Coordinates of C-alpha atoms and ligand atoms in Angstrom, one line a residue:
M716 CA 132.7 -101.4 -132.3
A717 CA 129.9 -100.3 -130.1
K718 CA 129.4 -102.5 -127.0
K719 CA 126.2 -104.5 -127.3
T720 CA 123.6 -103.7 -124.6
Q721 CA 120.2 -105.0 -123.9
K722 CA 118.5 -102.0 -125.6
G723 CA 118.5 -101.8 -129.4
G724 CA 119.3 -98.6 -131.4
T725 CA 116.9 -95.8 -131.7
K726 CA 117.2 -95.7 -135.4
G727 CA 113.9 -97.3 -136.0
K728 CA 112.0 -94.4 -134.4
T729 CA 112.7 -92.2 -137.5
R730 CA 111.9 -94.9 -140.0
R731 CA 108.7 -96.1 -141.5
P732 CA 106.7 -99.2 -140.1
R733 CA 107.5 -101.3 -143.3
T734 CA 111.4 -100.8 -142.8
N735 CA 111.0 -101.6 -139.2
L736 CA 109.3 -104.9 -140.0
I737 CA 112.5 -105.9 -141.8
R738 CA 115.2 -104.1 -139.8
G739 CA 113.8 -102.9 -136.6
G740 CA 115.9 -103.8 -133.5
V741 CA 118.9 -105.4 -135.6
Q742 CA 121.9 -105.6 -133.5
R743 CA 124.9 -107.1 -135.4
S744 CA 127.5 -109.3 -133.7
N745 CA 131.2 -108.7 -134.4
F746 CA 130.8 -111.0 -137.4
Q747 CA 128.6 -108.4 -139.2
E748 CA 126.0 -111.0 -140.3
T749 CA 123.2 -110.1 -142.6
S750 CA 120.4 -112.0 -140.9
E751 CA 119.8 -111.7 -137.2
A752 CA 122.1 -114.0 -135.2
L753 CA 120.6 -116.8 -133.1
F754 CA 122.1 -116.6 -129.6
L755 CA 121.4 -120.0 -128.1
T756 CA 122.9 -119.4 -124.8
S757 CA 121.4 -119.6 -121.3
G758 CA 124.1 -117.5 -119.6
Y759 CA 126.9 -114.8 -120.2
V760 CA 130.3 -114.5 -118.8
Y761 CA 132.0 -111.5 -117.0
D762 CA 135.5 -110.5 -117.6
R763 CA 136.1 -109.7 -114.0
A764 CA 134.3 -110.5 -110.8
E765 CA 133.7 -106.6 -110.4
D766 CA 131.7 -106.7 -113.6
A767 CA 129.4 -109.4 -112.3
E768 CA 129.0 -107.4 -109.1
A769 CA 128.2 -104.3 -111.2
A770 CA 125.8 -106.1 -113.4
F771 CA 123.8 -107.4 -110.4
K772 CA 123.8 -104.0 -108.8
Q773 CA 122.3 -102.8 -112.1
E774 CA 125.2 -100.3 -112.4
I775 CA 125.8 -101.6 -116.0
D776 CA 123.3 -102.6 -118.7
R777 CA 124.3 -106.1 -120.1
F778 CA 123.0 -109.5 -120.6
M779 CA 123.2 -111.6 -117.4
Y780 CA 120.7 -114.6 -117.8
S781 CA 118.3 -115.5 -120.7
R782 CA 115.3 -115.8 -118.4
F783 CA 115.3 -112.0 -118.6
G784 CA 117.6 -111.0 -121.4
N785 CA 119.0 -112.5 -124.6
P786 CA 120.2 -110.7 -127.7
T787 CA 117.9 -112.5 -130.1
V788 CA 115.0 -112.1 -127.9
A789 CA 116.0 -108.4 -127.5
M790 CA 116.0 -107.8 -131.3
F791 CA 112.5 -109.4 -131.4
Q792 CA 111.2 -107.2 -128.6
D793 CA 112.7 -104.0 -130.0
R794 CA 111.4 -104.8 -133.5
M795 CA 107.8 -105.5 -132.0
A796 CA 107.9 -102.1 -129.9
L797 CA 108.8 -100.2 -133.1
I798 CA 106.0 -101.9 -135.0
E799 CA 103.4 -101.4 -132.4
G800 CA 104.5 -97.7 -131.6
A801 CA 105.0 -98.9 -128.1
E802 CA 107.7 -97.6 -125.7
A803 CA 108.7 -101.2 -124.7
C804 CA 108.0 -104.9 -125.2
W805 CA 108.6 -108.3 -123.4
G806 CA 108.7 -111.5 -125.5
T807 CA 107.0 -114.5 -123.8
A808 CA 106.9 -118.4 -124.5
T809 CA 103.3 -118.3 -125.7
G810 CA 100.4 -115.8 -126.1
M811 CA 98.9 -117.2 -122.9
A812 CA 102.0 -116.4 -121.0
A813 CA 101.7 -112.9 -122.4
V814 CA 98.1 -112.5 -121.3
T815 CA 98.7 -114.1 -117.9
A816 CA 101.8 -112.0 -117.2
A817 CA 100.1 -108.9 -118.3
L818 CA 97.3 -109.3 -115.9
L819 CA 99.1 -110.9 -112.9
C820 CA 101.9 -108.6 -112.8
Q821 CA 99.7 -105.7 -111.9
L822 CA 96.8 -107.1 -109.9
K823 CA 96.5 -108.1 -106.3
T824 CA 93.9 -109.3 -103.9
G825 CA 90.9 -107.0 -103.7
D826 CA 91.3 -105.8 -107.4
R827 CA 88.6 -105.8 -110.0
V828 CA 88.8 -106.8 -113.6
V829 CA 86.2 -106.1 -116.2
A830 CA 86.5 -108.3 -119.4
A831 CA 84.6 -108.9 -122.6
R832 CA 82.5 -112.2 -122.7
A833 CA 83.9 -113.2 -126.0
L834 CA 87.4 -114.2 -125.3
F835 CA 89.8 -117.0 -126.5
G836 CA 89.1 -120.0 -124.4
S837 CA 92.3 -119.9 -122.3
C838 CA 92.0 -116.1 -121.7
Q839 CA 88.5 -116.8 -120.4
Y840 CA 89.6 -119.5 -118.0
V841 CA 92.5 -117.1 -116.7
V842 CA 90.0 -114.2 -116.0
T843 CA 87.1 -116.3 -114.6
E844 CA 88.9 -119.2 -112.8
I845 CA 92.3 -118.2 -112.0
L846 CA 92.1 -114.5 -111.0
P847 CA 89.1 -115.2 -108.6
R848 CA 91.4 -117.8 -106.7
F849 CA 93.5 -114.9 -105.5
G850 CA 90.7 -112.8 -104.6
I851 CA 90.6 -110.7 -107.8
E852 CA 87.0 -110.0 -108.9
S853 CA 86.2 -110.6 -112.5
V854 CA 83.1 -108.9 -114.1
I855 CA 82.0 -110.1 -117.6
V856 CA 80.2 -107.9 -120.0
D857 CA 78.9 -108.3 -123.7
G858 CA 81.8 -106.5 -125.4
D859 CA 79.5 -104.7 -128.1
D860 CA 77.1 -103.3 -125.5
L861 CA 78.5 -99.9 -124.2
D862 CA 75.8 -99.8 -121.6
Q863 CA 77.1 -102.9 -119.9
W864 CA 80.7 -101.4 -119.9
K865 CA 79.5 -98.2 -118.5
H866 CA 77.6 -100.0 -115.7
A867 CA 80.4 -102.3 -114.9
L868 CA 83.0 -99.4 -114.9
A869 CA 81.0 -97.2 -112.8
T870 CA 82.8 -99.2 -109.9
P871 CA 86.6 -98.4 -109.6
T872 CA 88.5 -101.0 -111.6
Q873 CA 92.1 -101.8 -112.0
A874 CA 92.3 -103.6 -115.4
V875 CA 90.0 -104.1 -118.5
F876 CA 90.7 -107.0 -120.8
L877 CA 89.2 -107.5 -124.3
E878 CA 89.8 -108.9 -127.6
T879 CA 88.6 -107.3 -130.9
P880 CA 87.6 -108.7 -133.3
S881 CA 86.5 -111.6 -131.0
N882 CA 87.0 -115.2 -131.4
P883 CA 84.9 -116.9 -133.2
T884 CA 82.0 -114.5 -133.8
L885 CA 84.2 -111.6 -134.9
E886 CA 82.4 -109.0 -132.9
I887 CA 83.9 -105.6 -132.8
I888 CA 84.5 -103.7 -129.5
D889 CA 84.5 -99.9 -129.7
L890 CA 88.1 -99.3 -128.4
P891 CA 88.1 -95.5 -128.0
A892 CA 84.7 -95.6 -126.1
V893 CA 85.7 -98.5 -123.8
C894 CA 89.1 -97.1 -123.1
E895 CA 87.8 -93.5 -122.1
M896 CA 85.3 -95.2 -119.7
A897 CA 88.0 -97.6 -118.2
H898 CA 90.5 -94.7 -117.7
K899 CA 87.8 -92.8 -115.8
S900 CA 87.4 -95.9 -113.6
G901 CA 91.1 -96.1 -113.0
A902 CA 91.8 -99.1 -115.1
K903 CA 94.5 -100.0 -117.5
V904 CA 93.2 -101.4 -120.7
I905 CA 94.6 -104.6 -122.0
V906 CA 93.9 -105.5 -125.6
D907 CA 94.6 -109.0 -127.0
N908 CA 95.2 -107.9 -130.6
V909 CA 95.8 -111.5 -132.0
F910 CA 93.0 -111.5 -134.6
A911 CA 93.8 -108.0 -136.0
T912 CA 97.6 -108.2 -136.0
P913 CA 99.7 -105.1 -135.6
I914 CA 99.3 -104.7 -139.2
L915 CA 95.5 -104.0 -139.3
Q916 CA 94.9 -102.5 -136.0
K917 CA 96.9 -100.2 -133.5
P918 CA 95.0 -100.5 -130.2
M919 CA 97.4 -98.0 -128.4
E920 CA 96.4 -95.3 -131.0
L921 CA 92.9 -95.9 -129.8
G922 CA 93.5 -95.5 -126.3
A923 CA 94.9 -99.0 -125.0
D924 CA 97.5 -99.1 -122.4
I925 CA 98.8 -102.6 -123.0
V926 CA 98.7 -104.9 -126.0
T927 CA 99.3 -108.7 -126.0
Y928 CA 100.0 -111.0 -128.9
S929 CA 100.3 -114.7 -129.5
G930 CA 103.4 -114.9 -131.8
T931 CA 102.3 -118.3 -132.5
K932 CA 99.6 -117.0 -134.8
H933 CA 100.1 -114.5 -137.7
I934 CA 103.6 -113.3 -136.5
D935 CA 105.2 -116.8 -137.1
G936 CA 102.3 -117.4 -139.4
Q937 CA 103.9 -120.6 -140.8
G938 CA 102.9 -123.1 -138.0
R939 CA 106.4 -123.5 -136.7
C940 CA 106.7 -122.4 -133.1
M941 CA 105.0 -120.7 -130.0
G942 CA 105.7 -117.3 -128.7
G943 CA 104.1 -114.2 -127.4
A944 CA 104.6 -110.6 -126.5
V945 CA 103.3 -107.9 -124.0
L946 CA 103.7 -104.2 -125.1
G947 CA 103.3 -101.1 -123.0
D948 CA 104.8 -97.9 -121.8
A949 CA 108.5 -98.0 -120.5
E950 CA 107.4 -97.6 -116.9
F951 CA 104.9 -100.5 -116.9
C952 CA 107.4 -102.8 -118.7
E953 CA 110.3 -102.0 -116.7
E954 CA 108.9 -101.4 -113.2
I955 CA 105.7 -103.8 -113.2
L956 CA 106.1 -106.4 -115.8
K957 CA 109.9 -107.1 -115.8
P958 CA 110.1 -108.0 -112.2
F959 CA 107.2 -110.4 -112.7
I960 CA 108.7 -111.9 -115.9
R961 CA 112.2 -112.0 -114.4
N962 CA 111.2 -114.0 -111.4
T963 CA 108.3 -116.2 -112.6
G964 CA 110.1 -117.1 -115.9
P965 CA 107.6 -117.3 -118.8
A966 CA 110.6 -116.4 -121.1
L967 CA 110.6 -116.7 -124.9
S968 CA 113.3 -119.1 -126.2
P969 CA 116.0 -117.4 -128.4
F970 CA 115.3 -120.0 -131.1
N971 CA 111.5 -119.1 -131.2
A972 CA 112.4 -115.3 -131.0
W973 CA 114.7 -115.9 -134.2
V974 CA 111.8 -117.7 -136.0
L975 CA 109.4 -114.9 -135.1
L976 CA 111.9 -112.3 -136.2
K977 CA 111.9 -113.9 -139.6
G978 CA 108.1 -114.1 -139.6
L979 CA 107.9 -110.3 -139.0
E980 CA 109.8 -109.7 -142.2
T981 CA 106.8 -111.0 -144.3
L982 CA 104.0 -110.1 -141.7
E983 CA 102.5 -107.3 -143.8
L984 CA 102.6 -109.1 -147.1
R985 CA 101.0 -112.2 -145.6
V986 CA 98.3 -110.5 -143.5
E987 CA 97.2 -108.1 -146.4
K988 CA 97.1 -111.0 -148.9
Q989 CA 95.3 -113.4 -146.4
S990 CA 92.8 -110.5 -145.5
E991 CA 92.2 -109.9 -149.3
N992 CA 91.6 -113.7 -149.7
A993 CA 89.4 -113.7 -146.5
L994 CA 87.2 -110.9 -148.0
E995 CA 86.8 -112.8 -151.2
I996 CA 85.8 -116.0 -149.4
A997 CA 83.3 -114.2 -147.2
R998 CA 81.6 -112.7 -150.3
F999 CA 81.7 -116.2 -151.8
L1000 CA 80.2 -118.0 -148.8
E1001 CA 77.5 -115.2 -148.6
A1002 CA 76.2 -116.1 -152.1
Q1003 CA 75.9 -119.8 -151.3
P1004 CA 72.3 -121.1 -150.5
G1005 CA 73.7 -123.6 -148.0
V1006 CA 75.2 -120.9 -145.8
S1007 CA 72.7 -119.0 -143.7
R1008 CA 75.1 -116.4 -142.2
V1009 CA 78.6 -115.1 -142.8
L1010 CA 80.4 -113.1 -140.0
Y1011 CA 83.3 -111.0 -141.3
P1012 CA 83.9 -107.5 -140.3
G1013 CA 84.7 -106.3 -143.8
L1014 CA 81.3 -107.4 -145.1
K1015 CA 78.7 -104.6 -145.4
S1016 CA 76.3 -107.1 -143.7
H1017 CA 78.4 -107.2 -140.5
P1018 CA 76.4 -105.3 -137.9
Q1019 CA 79.5 -103.4 -136.9
F1020 CA 81.0 -102.8 -140.4
D1021 CA 81.4 -99.0 -139.9
L1022 CA 83.1 -99.5 -136.4
A1023 CA 85.4 -102.0 -138.0
A1024 CA 86.4 -99.6 -140.7
C1025 CA 87.3 -97.0 -138.2
Q1026 CA 89.5 -99.3 -136.2
M1027 CA 90.9 -101.7 -138.6
T1028 CA 92.4 -101.1 -142.1
S1029 CA 90.7 -104.4 -143.4
G1030 CA 88.4 -107.1 -142.0
G1031 CA 91.3 -109.5 -141.1
T1032 CA 92.1 -113.1 -142.0
M1033 CA 89.4 -115.0 -140.2
V1034 CA 85.9 -115.8 -141.6
S1035 CA 83.1 -117.5 -139.5
F1036 CA 79.9 -118.8 -141.0
E1037 CA 76.8 -120.8 -140.2
L1038 CA 75.5 -123.7 -142.3
G1039 CA 71.7 -124.0 -143.2
E1040 CA 69.2 -123.4 -140.3
A1041 CA 70.1 -126.4 -138.5
Q1042 CA 70.6 -126.4 -134.7
G1043 CA 71.3 -128.9 -132.0
D1044 CA 72.8 -132.1 -133.1
D1045 CA 72.0 -131.5 -136.7
G1046 CA 74.0 -128.3 -136.7
K1047 CA 77.0 -130.3 -135.5
A1048 CA 76.6 -133.2 -137.9
T1049 CA 76.2 -130.7 -140.8
A1050 CA 79.3 -128.9 -139.8
F1051 CA 81.2 -132.1 -139.4
K1052 CA 80.1 -133.3 -142.9
F1053 CA 81.3 -130.0 -144.3
E1054 CA 84.8 -130.2 -142.7
N1055 CA 85.2 -134.0 -143.5
A1056 CA 84.5 -133.2 -147.3
L1057 CA 87.3 -130.7 -147.7
E1058 CA 90.5 -131.7 -149.5
I1059 CA 92.7 -128.5 -149.0
I1060 CA 91.6 -126.7 -146.0
D1061 CA 92.9 -128.5 -143.0
I1062 CA 90.9 -129.2 -139.8
S1063 CA 92.9 -127.3 -137.3
N1064 CA 92.1 -125.1 -134.2
N1065 CA 95.4 -122.9 -135.1
L1066 CA 95.0 -119.8 -136.9
G1067 CA 96.9 -117.0 -138.8
D1068 CA 98.8 -119.7 -140.8
T1069 CA 99.7 -119.5 -144.6
K1070 CA 97.7 -122.8 -144.8
S1071 CA 94.0 -122.4 -144.7
L1072 CA 92.5 -124.0 -141.4
I1073 CA 89.1 -124.7 -140.4
T1074 CA 87.6 -125.4 -137.0
H1075 CA 84.1 -126.1 -135.4
P1076 CA 84.4 -124.0 -132.4
P1077 CA 81.5 -125.5 -130.3
T1078 CA 83.4 -128.8 -130.2
T1079 CA 86.9 -127.6 -130.1
T1080 CA 88.2 -124.2 -129.0
H1081 CA 84.9 -123.5 -126.9
Q1082 CA 84.0 -127.0 -125.9
R1083 CA 84.7 -126.3 -122.3
V1084 CA 82.3 -123.4 -122.3
E1085 CA 78.9 -124.4 -120.8
A1086 CA 76.2 -124.7 -123.6
D1087 CA 74.1 -121.7 -122.3
E1088 CA 77.2 -119.4 -122.1
R1089 CA 78.0 -120.5 -125.6
A1090 CA 74.6 -119.6 -126.7
R1091 CA 75.1 -116.2 -125.1
M1092 CA 78.3 -115.8 -127.0
G1093 CA 76.4 -116.4 -130.3
I1094 CA 78.3 -119.8 -130.9
R1095 CA 75.8 -122.0 -132.5
D1096 CA 76.3 -125.7 -133.3
N1097 CA 76.2 -124.9 -137.1
L1098 CA 79.2 -122.4 -136.8
L1099 CA 82.5 -122.9 -138.6
R1100 CA 85.6 -120.7 -138.4
I1101 CA 88.1 -120.5 -141.1
S1102 CA 91.6 -118.9 -140.9
V1103 CA 92.2 -118.1 -144.5
G1104 CA 95.7 -118.6 -145.8
L1105 CA 97.7 -117.9 -148.9
E1106 CA 96.7 -120.6 -151.4
D1107 CA 95.2 -119.9 -154.7
I1108 CA 91.6 -118.4 -154.0
D1109 CA 90.0 -120.5 -156.8
D1110 CA 91.2 -123.6 -155.2
L1111 CA 90.0 -122.5 -151.8
K1112 CA 86.5 -121.6 -153.3
E1113 CA 86.4 -125.2 -155.1
D1114 CA 87.2 -126.7 -151.7
L1115 CA 84.4 -124.9 -150.0
S1116 CA 82.1 -125.9 -152.8
R1117 CA 83.2 -129.5 -152.0
G1118 CA 82.3 -128.9 -148.3
L1119 CA 78.8 -127.5 -149.4
D1120 CA 78.2 -130.5 -151.7
G1121 CA 79.0 -132.9 -148.8
V1122 CA 76.4 -131.4 -146.6
Ligands
PLP925 C1 95.9 -118.3 -129.8 C2 95.5 -117.2 -129.0 C3 95.9 -116.8 -127.6 C4 97.0 -117.6 -126.9 O1 98.1 -117.8 -127.6 P1 99.1 -119.1 -127.5 O2 100.4 -118.7 -128.2 O3 98.4 -120.2 -128.1 O4 99.3 -119.4 -126.0 C5 95.3 -115.8 -127.0 N1 94.4 -115.1 -127.5 C6 94.0 -115.2 -128.7 C7 92.9 -114.3 -129.4 C8 94.5 -116.2 -129.4 O5 94.0 -116.5 -130.7

């Protein structure tokens, strides 16, 4: 039987995405198991001393140490690359490890990063607090304002980092327009594609160079484990990202890679059904007198509905909304009453799960952000964000009505 190497088969390249979600990257062991094998091993043995020497000289391609190569992790990476249409992928321990590695592996003192304002809290911390400590300039723009991007990218820049749709206001960034300006400025574009998932949006087809995921979210999608991924071209992944990951160690555990592989098999079914439920919930909320605004890229009322329809195949699994007109402490009190009246939808800051989850961003995910910066991001005290799951839609609507009755 063929000797197993770190690189999976090329079979997937001729197969369709739906098949790759199920079979992409599979490398069977001698036991010919149906399901992907779980290789919980930190190291690997060499038949002869000469083999160890050859492996370290990189004369042979084989697994040496699970910090930078493990068969289960390799299956996950190969499957992710096939699904994304990327040349290569590295799995990481968390989504934040993916974002941090994607930025730090390629930046040095004196470099410049331009990022969108509306970022996941920890991504914002990395860009605005950690990078400047190493003498990397970080410039923040309003992601939906192309004039601000143009102005910021008039100065040579090394990296652009953004998230679309954004958290929690679900703003859409025009990827082809920003990528074109970024490339003229000399920058690589990194897109954090967590909210859209590889099912609903393919940033690389729209011009992005690097895509990151939190596997914790929709890819696992069942609230079990943490994980992440960085995808890019072969040269970036091999020459720039690999040495960083190999030597700094944000490795994905083989166990978690195995859970994520199983998650990928049902990713399309879950994401499509959850998006369908999300659209129905967005429409339902829009019709409620107690709800003053619904933010959902799949609703005609979304200011960037047309752009979202160009970039994404549906509006996604996340719905944000504002209650009443209340501001200040009243907004928070109203939002808390709403959350506390729910019986099915759980209060949780996680997302992408089969269980519907609700969070109050101003007091949780964006608590650390200064009040005036929060206001600039459009995060008001009466804002709630729901990650829509797979429960019966009528039960979810009834639960939301309970919330509204509680206000
Ligand atoms: C959750 C999330 C991350 C971080 O992922 P972890 O797996 O929690 O580290 C990054 N970006 C976005 C948009 C996220 O939702």
